């Protein structure tokens, strides 16, 4: 019985590994250009390669680790919470068919997933202006629409968990959320890369 939480954790990690981000760099155009120029400079001046390489590393560390970068692209940072929490709640729902001991854990996970999905929707709407007139704007519109639907289904899932007559069917809302999260996560990956 104690192996179930480990199996669930492994399943969630496997899901993240399969559907997670690619190995692509997340640099913006400005950093890519400065990186290319710095690399060209290093290849030309062989005698000062070490010095320039350390300057490049320091420059990249300063750009990556700044107080401003903590609050940039908040949607991209917050969105992982409702994704992971809803998937975990669904896996516990499946286990709960047999054990019937995860009711409170499922409810807690779904409520927190709903609250964080509201934060993700708000921060996503704030970031939306960056894509106006861009080729990926149509993907963003679909992504945004599904995001609203996910928030609604997380609320419905919470309500189903609280109403005894609906409680035995709550996993249906969970299944819908997991499918929609997978689709919109894929679209979000297309938008951000």
CSV table of N, CA, C and O in Angstrom, one decimal, residues 16-143:
chain,number,residue,atom,x,y,z
A,16,UNK,N,5.9,14.5,-17.0
A,16,UNK,CA,6.6,15.7,-17.2
A,16,UNK,C,7.8,15.5,-18.2
A,16,UNK,O,8.0,16.3,-19.1
A,17,UNK,N,8.4,14.4,-18.1
A,17,UNK,CA,9.6,14.1,-18.9
A,17,UNK,C,9.1,13.9,-20.4
A,17,UNK,O,9.8,14.4,-21.3
A,18,UNK,N,8.0,13.3,-20.6
A,18,UNK,CA,7.5,13.0,-21.9
A,18,UNK,C,6.9,14.3,-22.6
A,18,UNK,O,7.2,14.6,-23.7
A,19,UNK,N,6.2,15.1,-21.8
A,19,UNK,CA,5.5,16.2,-22.4
A,19,UNK,C,6.1,17.6,-22.0
A,19,UNK,O,5.6,18.6,-22.2
A,20,UNK,N,7.3,17.5,-21.3
A,20,UNK,CA,8.0,18.7,-20.9
A,20,UNK,C,8.6,19.5,-22.0
A,20,UNK,O,8.5,19.2,-23.2
A,21,UNK,N,9.3,20.6,-21.6
A,21,UNK,CA,9.9,21.5,-22.6
A,21,UNK,C,11.0,20.7,-23.3
A,21,UNK,O,11.6,19.8,-22.8
A,22,UNK,N,11.3,21.2,-24.5
A,22,UNK,CA,12.4,20.7,-25.3
A,22,UNK,C,13.7,21.2,-24.7
A,22,UNK,O,13.8,22.1,-23.9
A,23,UNK,N,14.8,20.8,-25.3
A,23,UNK,CA,16.1,21.2,-24.9
A,23,UNK,C,16.5,22.6,-25.5
A,23,UNK,O,17.7,23.0,-25.4
A,24,UNK,N,15.6,23.2,-26.2
A,24,UNK,CA,15.9,24.5,-26.9
A,24,UNK,C,16.3,25.5,-25.9
A,24,UNK,O,15.8,25.5,-24.7
A,25,UNK,N,17.1,26.5,-26.3
A,25,UNK,CA,17.4,27.6,-25.5
A,25,UNK,C,16.3,28.6,-25.4
A,25,UNK,O,15.5,28.7,-26.3
A,26,UNK,N,16.2,29.2,-24.3
A,26,UNK,CA,15.1,30.2,-24.0
A,26,UNK,C,15.7,31.6,-24.1
A,26,UNK,O,15.2,32.5,-23.3
A,27,UNK,N,16.6,31.9,-24.9
A,27,UNK,CA,17.2,33.2,-25.0
A,27,UNK,C,16.3,34.1,-25.9
A,27,UNK,O,15.7,33.6,-26.9
A,28,UNK,N,16.2,35.4,-25.7
A,28,UNK,CA,15.6,36.2,-26.6
A,28,UNK,C,16.6,36.7,-27.7
A,28,UNK,O,17.8,36.4,-27.6
A,29,UNK,N,16.1,37.4,-28.7
A,29,UNK,CA,17.0,37.7,-29.8
A,29,UNK,C,18.2,38.5,-29.4
A,29,UNK,O,19.3,38.4,-29.9
A,30,UNK,N,18.0,39.4,-28.5
A,30,UNK,CA,19.1,40.3,-28.0
A,30,UNK,C,20.2,39.5,-27.4
A,30,UNK,O,21.4,39.7,-27.7
A,31,UNK,N,19.9,38.6,-26.5
A,31,UNK,CA,20.9,37.7,-25.9
A,31,UNK,C,21.6,36.8,-26.9
A,31,UNK,O,22.7,36.5,-26.8
A,32,UNK,N,20.8,36.3,-27.9
A,32,UNK,CA,21.4,35.4,-28.9
A,32,UNK,C,22.4,36.2,-29.7
A,32,UNK,O,23.5,35.7,-30.0
A,33,UNK,N,22.1,37.4,-30.1
A,33,UNK,CA,23.0,38.2,-30.8
A,33,UNK,C,24.3,38.5,-30.0
A,33,UNK,O,25.4,38.4,-30.5
A,34,UNK,N,24.1,38.9,-28.8
A,34,UNK,CA,25.3,39.2,-27.9
A,34,UNK,C,26.1,37.9,-27.7
A,34,UNK,O,27.4,38.0,-27.7
A,35,UNK,N,25.5,36.8,-27.6
A,35,UNK,CA,26.2,35.5,-27.4
A,35,UNK,C,27.0,35.2,-28.7
A,35,UNK,O,28.1,34.8,-28.6
A,36,UNK,N,26.4,35.4,-29.9
A,36,UNK,CA,27.1,35.1,-31.1
A,36,UNK,C,28.3,36.0,-31.3
A,36,UNK,O,29.4,35.6,-31.7
A,37,UNK,N,28.1,37.3,-31.0
A,37,UNK,CA,29.2,38.3,-31.1
A,37,UNK,C,30.3,37.9,-30.2
A,37,UNK,O,31.5,37.9,-30.5
A,38,UNK,N,30.0,37.6,-28.9
A,38,UNK,CA,31.0,37.2,-27.9
A,38,UNK,C,31.7,35.9,-28.4
A,38,UNK,O,32.9,35.8,-28.2
A,39,UNK,N,31.0,35.0,-28.9
A,39,UNK,CA,31.6,33.7,-29.4
A,39,UNK,C,32.6,34.0,-30.5
A,39,UNK,O,33.7,33.5,-30.6
A,40,UNK,N,32.2,34.9,-31.5
A,40,UNK,CA,33.1,35.2,-32.6
A,40,UNK,C,34.3,35.9,-32.1
A,40,UNK,O,35.4,35.7,-32.5
A,41,UNK,N,34.2,36.8,-31.1
A,41,UNK,CA,35.3,37.5,-30.5
A,41,UNK,C,36.3,36.5,-29.9
A,41,UNK,O,37.5,36.6,-30.0
A,42,UNK,N,35.7,35.5,-29.2
A,42,UNK,CA,36.5,34.5,-28.5
A,42,UNK,C,37.3,33.7,-29.5
A,42,UNK,O,38.5,33.5,-29.4
A,43,UNK,N,36.7,33.4,-30.6
A,43,UNK,CA,37.4,32.6,-31.6
A,43,UNK,C,38.5,33.4,-32.4
A,43,UNK,O,39.4,32.8,-32.8
A,44,UNK,N,38.4,34.7,-32.5
A,44,UNK,CA,39.4,35.5,-33.1
A,44,UNK,C,40.6,35.7,-32.2
A,44,UNK,O,41.7,35.6,-32.7
A,45,UNK,N,40.3,36.0,-31.0
A,45,UNK,CA,41.4,36.4,-30.1
A,45,UNK,C,41.8,35.2,-29.2
A,45,UNK,O,41.3,35.0,-28.1
A,46,UNK,N,42.6,34.3,-29.8
A,46,UNK,CA,43.0,33.0,-29.1
A,46,UNK,C,43.7,33.2,-27.8
A,46,UNK,O,43.5,32.5,-26.8
A,47,UNK,N,44.5,34.3,-27.7
A,47,UNK,CA,45.4,34.5,-26.5
A,47,UNK,C,44.5,35.0,-25.3
A,47,UNK,O,44.9,34.8,-24.2
A,48,UNK,N,43.4,35.5,-25.5
A,48,UNK,CA,42.6,36.0,-24.4
A,48,UNK,C,41.2,35.3,-24.3
A,48,UNK,O,40.3,35.8,-23.7
A,49,UNK,N,41.2,34.0,-24.7
A,49,UNK,CA,40.0,33.2,-24.7
A,49,UNK,C,39.4,33.0,-23.3
A,49,UNK,O,38.3,33.2,-23.1
A,50,UNK,N,40.3,32.7,-22.4
A,50,UNK,CA,39.8,32.4,-21.1
A,50,UNK,C,39.2,33.6,-20.4
A,50,UNK,O,38.2,33.6,-19.8
A,51,UNK,N,39.8,34.8,-20.6
A,51,UNK,CA,39.3,36.0,-20.0
A,51,UNK,C,38.0,36.4,-20.6
A,51,UNK,O,37.0,36.7,-19.9
A,52,UNK,N,37.8,36.3,-21.9
A,52,UNK,CA,36.6,36.6,-22.6
A,52,UNK,C,35.5,35.6,-22.2
A,52,UNK,O,34.3,36.0,-22.1
A,53,UNK,N,35.9,34.4,-22.1
A,53,UNK,CA,34.9,33.3,-21.8
A,53,UNK,C,34.3,33.6,-20.4
A,53,UNK,O,33.1,33.5,-20.2
A,54,UNK,N,35.2,34.0,-19.4
A,54,UNK,CA,34.7,34.3,-18.1
A,54,UNK,C,33.8,35.5,-18.1
A,54,UNK,O,32.8,35.6,-17.3
A,55,UNK,N,34.2,36.5,-18.9
A,55,UNK,CA,33.3,37.7,-19.0
A,55,UNK,C,31.9,37.4,-19.6
A,55,UNK,O,30.9,37.9,-19.1
A,56,UNK,N,31.9,36.5,-20.6
A,56,UNK,CA,30.7,36.0,-21.2
A,56,UNK,C,29.8,35.3,-20.1
A,56,UNK,O,28.6,35.5,-20.0
A,57,UNK,N,30.4,34.4,-19.3
A,57,UNK,CA,29.7,33.7,-18.3
A,57,UNK,C,29.1,34.7,-17.3
A,57,UNK,O,28.0,34.5,-16.9
A,58,UNK,N,29.9,35.7,-16.9
A,58,UNK,CA,29.4,36.6,-15.9
A,58,UNK,C,28.3,37.4,-16.5
A,58,UNK,O,27.3,37.7,-15.8
A,59,UNK,N,28.4,37.8,-17.8
A,59,UNK,CA,27.3,38.6,-18.4
A,59,UNK,C,26.0,37.8,-18.4
A,59,UNK,O,25.0,38.3,-18.1
A,60,UNK,N,26.1,36.5,-18.8
A,60,UNK,CA,24.9,35.6,-18.8
A,60,UNK,C,24.3,35.4,-17.5
A,60,UNK,O,23.1,35.4,-17.3
A,61,UNK,N,25.2,35.2,-16.4
A,61,UNK,CA,24.7,35.1,-15.1
A,61,UNK,C,24.0,36.3,-14.6
A,61,UNK,O,22.9,36.2,-13.9
A,62,UNK,N,24.5,37.5,-14.9
A,62,UNK,CA,23.8,38.7,-14.5
A,62,UNK,C,22.5,38.9,-15.2
A,62,UNK,O,21.5,39.3,-14.6
A,63,UNK,N,22.4,38.5,-16.5
A,63,UNK,CA,21.1,38.6,-17.2
A,63,UNK,C,20.1,37.6,-16.7
A,63,UNK,O,18.9,37.8,-16.7
A,64,UNK,N,20.6,36.4,-16.3
A,64,UNK,CA,19.7,35.3,-15.9
A,64,UNK,C,19.2,35.6,-14.4
A,64,UNK,O,18.0,35.5,-14.1
A,65,UNK,N,20.1,35.9,-13.6
A,65,UNK,CA,19.8,36.1,-12.1
A,65,UNK,C,19.7,37.5,-11.8
A,65,UNK,O,20.7,38.2,-11.4
A,66,UNK,N,18.5,38.1,-12.0
A,66,UNK,CA,18.3,39.4,-11.6
A,66,UNK,C,16.9,39.5,-11.0
A,66,UNK,O,16.1,38.6,-11.2
A,67,UNK,N,16.7,40.5,-10.1
A,67,UNK,CA,15.4,40.6,-9.4
A,67,UNK,C,14.3,40.8,-10.4
A,67,UNK,O,13.2,40.4,-10.2
A,68,UNK,N,14.6,41.4,-11.6
A,68,UNK,CA,13.6,41.7,-12.6
A,68,UNK,C,13.1,40.4,-13.3
A,68,UNK,O,12.0,40.3,-13.6
A,69,UNK,N,14.1,39.5,-13.5
A,69,UNK,CA,13.7,38.3,-14.2
A,69,UNK,C,12.8,37.4,-13.4
A,69,UNK,O,12.1,36.5,-13.9
A,70,UNK,N,12.7,37.6,-12.1
A,70,UNK,CA,11.8,36.8,-11.2
A,70,UNK,C,10.3,37.1,-11.6
A,70,UNK,O,9.5,36.3,-11.5
A,71,UNK,N,10.1,38.4,-12.0
A,71,UNK,CA,8.7,38.8,-12.3
A,71,UNK,C,8.4,38.9,-13.8
A,71,UNK,O,7.3,39.3,-14.1
A,72,UNK,N,9.3,38.5,-14.6
A,72,UNK,CA,9.0,38.4,-16.1
A,72,UNK,C,8.4,37.1,-16.4
A,72,UNK,O,8.7,36.1,-15.8
A,73,UNK,N,7.5,37.1,-17.3
A,73,UNK,CA,6.8,35.9,-17.8
A,73,UNK,C,6.2,35.1,-16.6
A,73,UNK,O,6.4,33.9,-16.5
A,74,UNK,N,5.5,35.8,-15.8
A,74,UNK,CA,4.9,35.1,-14.6
A,74,UNK,C,4.0,33.9,-15.0
A,74,UNK,O,3.9,32.9,-14.3
A,75,UNK,N,3.3,34.1,-16.1
A,75,UNK,CA,2.4,33.0,-16.5
A,75,UNK,C,3.2,31.7,-16.7
A,75,UNK,O,2.8,30.6,-16.3
A,76,UNK,N,4.4,31.8,-17.3
A,76,UNK,CA,5.2,30.6,-17.6
A,76,UNK,C,5.7,30.0,-16.3
A,76,UNK,O,6.0,28.8,-16.3
A,77,UNK,N,5.8,30.8,-15.2
A,77,UNK,CA,6.2,30.2,-14.0
A,77,UNK,C,5.1,29.6,-13.2
A,77,UNK,O,5.2,28.6,-12.5
A,78,UNK,N,3.9,30.3,-13.2
A,78,UNK,CA,2.8,29.9,-12.4
A,78,UNK,C,2.1,28.7,-12.9
A,78,UNK,O,1.5,27.9,-12.2
A,79,UNK,N,2.0,28.6,-14.3
A,79,UNK,CA,1.2,27.6,-14.9
A,79,UNK,C,1.5,26.2,-14.5
A,79,UNK,O,0.7,25.3,-14.6
A,80,UNK,N,2.8,25.9,-14.1
A,80,UNK,CA,3.2,24.6,-13.7
A,80,UNK,C,2.4,24.0,-12.5
A,80,UNK,O,2.3,22.8,-12.3
A,81,UNK,N,2.0,24.9,-11.6
A,81,UNK,CA,1.2,24.5,-10.4
A,81,UNK,C,-0.1,23.9,-10.8
A,81,UNK,O,-0.3,22.7,-10.3
A,82,UNK,N,-1.0,24.5,-11.5
A,82,UNK,CA,-2.3,23.9,-11.8
A,82,UNK,C,-2.1,22.6,-12.6
A,82,UNK,O,-2.9,21.7,-12.5
A,83,UNK,N,-1.1,22.6,-13.5
A,83,UNK,CA,-0.8,21.4,-14.3
A,83,UNK,C,-0.5,20.2,-13.4
A,83,UNK,O,-1.1,19.2,-13.5
A,84,UNK,N,0.5,20.4,-12.6
A,84,UNK,CA,1.0,19.3,-11.8
A,84,UNK,C,0.0,18.9,-10.7
A,84,UNK,O,-0.3,17.7,-10.5
A,85,UNK,N,-0.7,19.9,-10.1
A,85,UNK,CA,-1.7,19.5,-9.1
A,85,UNK,C,-2.9,18.8,-9.7
A,85,UNK,O,-3.4,17.8,-9.0
A,86,UNK,N,-3.4,19.2,-10.8
A,86,UNK,CA,-4.5,18.6,-11.4
A,86,UNK,C,-4.2,17.1,-11.9
A,86,UNK,O,-5.0,16.2,-11.7
A,87,UNK,N,-3.0,17.0,-12.4
A,87,UNK,CA,-2.6,15.6,-12.8
A,87,UNK,C,-2.5,14.7,-11.6
A,87,UNK,O,-2.9,13.5,-11.6
A,88,UNK,N,-1.9,15.2,-10.6
A,88,UNK,CA,-1.7,14.4,-9.4
A,88,UNK,C,-3.1,14.1,-8.8
A,88,UNK,O,-3.3,13.0,-8.3
A,89,UNK,N,-4.0,15.0,-8.8
A,89,UNK,CA,-5.3,14.8,-8.2
A,89,UNK,C,-6.0,13.7,-9.0
A,89,UNK,O,-6.7,12.9,-8.5
A,90,UNK,N,-5.8,13.7,-10.4
A,90,UNK,CA,-6.5,12.7,-11.2
A,90,UNK,C,-5.9,11.3,-10.9
A,90,UNK,O,-6.6,10.3,-10.8
A,91,UNK,N,-4.6,11.2,-10.8
A,91,UNK,CA,-4.0,9.9,-10.4
A,91,UNK,C,-4.5,9.4,-9.1
A,91,UNK,O,-4.7,8.2,-8.9
A,92,UNK,N,-4.6,10.3,-8.1
A,92,UNK,CA,-5.1,9.9,-6.8
A,92,UNK,C,-6.6,9.5,-7.0
A,92,UNK,O,-7.1,8.6,-6.3
A,93,UNK,N,-7.3,10.1,-7.9
A,93,UNK,CA,-8.7,9.7,-8.1
A,93,UNK,C,-8.8,8.3,-8.6
A,93,UNK,O,-9.7,7.6,-8.3
A,94,UNK,N,-7.9,8.0,-9.5
A,94,UNK,CA,-7.9,6.6,-10.0
A,94,UNK,C,-7.6,5.6,-8.9
A,94,UNK,O,-8.2,4.6,-8.8
A,95,UNK,N,-6.6,5.9,-8.1
A,95,UNK,CA,-6.3,5.1,-6.9
A,95,UNK,C,-7.4,5.0,-5.9
A,95,UNK,O,-7.6,4.0,-5.3
A,96,UNK,N,-8.2,6.1,-5.9
A,96,UNK,CA,-9.2,6.1,-4.9
A,96,UNK,C,-10.4,5.2,-5.2
A,96,UNK,O,-11.3,5.0,-4.4
A,97,UNK,N,-10.5,4.7,-6.5
A,97,UNK,CA,-11.5,3.8,-6.8
A,97,UNK,C,-11.5,2.5,-5.9
A,97,UNK,O,-12.5,2.0,-5.5
A,98,UNK,N,-10.3,2.1,-5.6
A,98,UNK,CA,-10.1,0.9,-4.8
A,98,UNK,C,-9.9,1.3,-3.3
A,98,UNK,O,-10.5,0.7,-2.4
A,99,UNK,N,-9.0,2.3,-3.0
A,99,UNK,CA,-8.6,2.5,-1.6
A,99,UNK,C,-9.6,3.4,-0.8
A,99,UNK,O,-9.8,3.2,0.4
A,100,UNK,N,-10.3,4.3,-1.5
A,100,UNK,CA,-11.2,5.3,-0.9
A,100,UNK,C,-10.6,6.0,0.4
A,100,UNK,O,-11.3,6.2,1.3
A,101,UNK,N,-9.3,6.3,0.3
A,101,UNK,CA,-8.7,7.0,1.4
A,101,UNK,C,-8.0,8.3,1.0
A,101,UNK,O,-7.4,9.0,1.8
A,102,UNK,N,-8.2,8.7,-0.3
A,102,UNK,CA,-7.5,10.0,-0.7
A,102,UNK,C,-8.5,11.1,-1.0
A,102,UNK,O,-8.1,12.1,-1.6
A,103,UNK,N,-9.7,11.0,-0.4
A,103,UNK,CA,-10.7,12.1,-0.7
A,103,UNK,C,-10.2,13.5,-0.3
A,103,UNK,O,-10.4,14.4,-1.1
A,104,UNK,N,-9.7,13.6,0.9
A,104,UNK,CA,-9.3,14.9,1.3
A,104,UNK,C,-8.1,15.5,0.5
A,104,UNK,O,-8.0,16.6,0.2
A,105,UNK,N,-7.2,14.5,0.2
A,105,UNK,CA,-6.0,14.9,-0.6
A,105,UNK,C,-6.4,15.4,-2.0
A,105,UNK,O,-5.9,16.4,-2.5
A,106,UNK,N,-7.3,14.7,-2.6
A,106,UNK,CA,-7.8,15.0,-3.9
A,106,UNK,C,-8.5,16.4,-3.9
A,106,UNK,O,-8.2,17.3,-4.7
A,107,UNK,N,-9.3,16.6,-2.9
A,107,UNK,CA,-10.0,17.9,-2.8
A,107,UNK,C,-9.0,19.0,-2.6
A,107,UNK,O,-9.1,20.1,-3.3
A,108,UNK,N,-8.1,18.9,-1.7
A,108,UNK,CA,-7.0,19.9,-1.5
A,108,UNK,C,-6.3,20.2,-2.8
A,108,UNK,O,-6.1,21.4,-3.2
A,109,UNK,N,-5.8,19.2,-3.5
A,109,UNK,CA,-5.1,19.4,-4.7
A,109,UNK,C,-5.9,20.1,-5.8
A,109,UNK,O,-5.5,21.0,-6.5
A,110,UNK,N,-7.2,19.7,-5.9
A,110,UNK,CA,-8.1,20.4,-6.9
A,110,UNK,C,-8.4,21.8,-6.6
A,110,UNK,O,-8.3,22.7,-7.4
A,111,UNK,N,-8.6,22.1,-5.3
A,111,UNK,CA,-8.8,23.5,-4.9
A,111,UNK,C,-7.6,24.4,-5.1
A,111,UNK,O,-7.7,25.5,-5.7
A,112,UNK,N,-6.4,23.9,-4.8
A,112,UNK,CA,-5.2,24.6,-5.0
A,112,UNK,C,-5.0,24.8,-6.5
A,112,UNK,O,-4.5,25.8,-7.0
A,113,UNK,N,-5.2,23.7,-7.3
A,113,UNK,CA,-5.1,23.8,-8.7
A,113,UNK,C,-6.0,24.8,-9.3
A,113,UNK,O,-5.7,25.6,-10.2
A,114,UNK,N,-7.3,24.9,-8.8
A,114,UNK,CA,-8.2,25.9,-9.3
A,114,UNK,C,-7.7,27.3,-9.0
A,114,UNK,O,-7.7,28.2,-9.8
A,115,UNK,N,-7.3,27.6,-7.7
A,115,UNK,CA,-6.8,28.9,-7.3
A,115,UNK,C,-5.6,29.3,-8.2
A,115,UNK,O,-5.5,30.4,-8.7
A,116,UNK,N,-4.7,28.4,-8.4
A,116,UNK,CA,-3.5,28.7,-9.2
A,116,UNK,C,-3.8,28.8,-10.7
A,116,UNK,O,-3.1,29.6,-11.4
A,117,UNK,N,-4.9,28.2,-11.1
A,117,UNK,CA,-5.3,28.4,-12.5
A,117,UNK,C,-5.9,29.8,-12.7
A,117,UNK,O,-5.7,30.3,-13.8
A,118,UNK,N,-6.5,30.3,-11.7
A,118,UNK,CA,-7.0,31.7,-11.8
A,118,UNK,C,-5.8,32.6,-12.0
A,118,UNK,O,-5.8,33.5,-12.8
A,119,UNK,N,-4.8,32.4,-11.1
A,119,UNK,CA,-3.5,33.2,-11.2
A,119,UNK,C,-2.9,33.0,-12.6
A,119,UNK,O,-2.4,34.0,-13.2
A,120,UNK,N,-2.9,31.8,-13.1
A,120,UNK,CA,-2.3,31.6,-14.4
A,120,UNK,C,-3.1,32.3,-15.5
A,120,UNK,O,-2.5,32.8,-16.5
A,121,UNK,N,-4.4,32.3,-15.4
A,121,UNK,CA,-5.3,33.0,-16.4
A,121,UNK,C,-5.0,34.5,-16.4
A,121,UNK,O,-4.8,35.1,-17.5
A,122,UNK,N,-4.9,35.0,-15.2
A,122,UNK,CA,-4.7,36.5,-15.1
A,122,UNK,C,-3.3,36.9,-15.7
A,122,UNK,O,-3.2,37.8,-16.5
A,123,UNK,N,-2.3,36.1,-15.3
A,123,UNK,CA,-0.9,36.4,-15.8
A,123,UNK,C,-0.8,36.1,-17.3
A,123,UNK,O,-0.1,36.8,-18.0
A,124,UNK,N,-1.6,35.2,-17.8
A,124,UNK,CA,-1.6,34.9,-19.2
A,124,UNK,C,-2.2,36.0,-20.0
A,124,UNK,O,-1.7,36.4,-21.0
A,125,UNK,N,-3.3,36.6,-19.4
A,125,UNK,CA,-3.9,37.7,-20.1
A,125,UNK,C,-3.0,39.0,-20.1
A,125,UNK,O,-3.0,39.7,-21.0
A,126,UNK,N,-2.2,39.1,-19.0
A,126,UNK,CA,-1.2,40.2,-19.0
A,126,UNK,C,-0.2,40.1,-20.1
A,126,UNK,O,0.2,41.0,-20.7
A,127,UNK,N,0.3,38.8,-20.3
A,127,UNK,CA,1.3,38.6,-21.3
A,127,UNK,C,0.8,38.6,-22.7
A,127,UNK,O,1.6,38.5,-23.7
A,128,UNK,N,-0.5,38.5,-22.9
A,128,UNK,CA,-1.1,38.4,-24.2
A,128,UNK,C,-0.7,39.5,-25.2
A,128,UNK,O,-0.6,39.2,-26.4
A,129,UNK,N,-0.5,40.7,-24.7
A,129,UNK,CA,-0.2,41.8,-25.6
A,129,UNK,C,1.1,41.6,-26.3
A,129,UNK,O,1.3,42.2,-27.4
A,130,UNK,N,2.0,40.8,-25.8
A,130,UNK,CA,3.3,40.5,-26.5
A,130,UNK,C,3.1,39.8,-27.8
A,130,UNK,O,4.0,39.8,-28.7
A,131,UNK,N,1.9,39.2,-28.0
A,131,UNK,CA,1.7,38.4,-29.2
A,131,UNK,C,0.7,39.0,-30.2
A,131,UNK,O,0.4,38.4,-31.2
A,132,UNK,N,0.3,40.2,-29.9
A,132,UNK,CA,-0.6,40.9,-30.9
A,132,UNK,C,0.1,41.2,-32.2
A,132,UNK,O,1.1,41.7,-32.2
A,133,UNK,N,-0.6,40.7,-33.3
A,133,UNK,CA,0.0,40.9,-34.6
A,133,UNK,C,1.1,39.9,-35.0
A,133,UNK,O,1.6,40.0,-36.0
A,134,UNK,N,1.4,39.0,-34.1
A,134,UNK,CA,2.4,38.0,-34.3
A,134,UNK,C,1.8,36.8,-35.0
A,134,UNK,O,0.6,36.5,-34.9
A,135,UNK,N,2.6,36.0,-35.8
A,135,UNK,CA,2.1,34.8,-36.4
A,135,UNK,C,1.5,33.8,-35.5
A,135,UNK,O,0.6,33.1,-35.9
A,136,UNK,N,1.9,33.8,-34.3
A,136,UNK,CA,1.4,32.8,-33.3
A,136,UNK,C,0.1,33.2,-32.6
A,136,UNK,O,-0.3,32.6,-31.7
A,137,UNK,N,-0.4,34.4,-33.0
A,137,UNK,CA,-1.5,34.9,-32.2
A,137,UNK,C,-2.7,34.0,-32.3
A,137,UNK,O,-3.5,33.8,-31.3
A,138,UNK,N,-3.0,33.3,-33.4
A,138,UNK,CA,-4.1,32.4,-33.5
A,138,UNK,C,-4.0,31.2,-32.5
A,138,UNK,O,-4.9,30.7,-31.9
A,139,UNK,N,-2.7,30.7,-32.3
A,139,UNK,CA,-2.5,29.7,-31.4
A,139,UNK,C,-2.8,30.2,-30.0
A,139,UNK,O,-3.3,29.4,-29.1
A,140,UNK,N,-2.4,31.4,-29.7
A,140,UNK,CA,-2.6,32.0,-28.4
A,140,UNK,C,-4.1,32.1,-28.1
A,140,UNK,O,-4.5,31.8,-27.0
A,141,UNK,N,-4.9,32.4,-29.1
A,141,UNK,CA,-6.3,32.5,-28.9
A,141,UNK,C,-6.9,31.1,-28.5
A,141,UNK,O,-7.8,31.1,-27.6
A,142,UNK,N,-6.5,30.1,-29.1
A,142,UNK,CA,-7.0,28.7,-28.8
A,142,UNK,C,-6.5,28.4,-27.4
A,142,UNK,O,-7.2,27.9,-26.6
A,143,UNK,N,-5.2,28.6,-27.1
A,143,UNK,CA,-4.6,28.4,-25.8
A,143,UNK,C,-5.4,29.1,-24.7
A,143,UNK,O,-5.7,28.5,-23.7
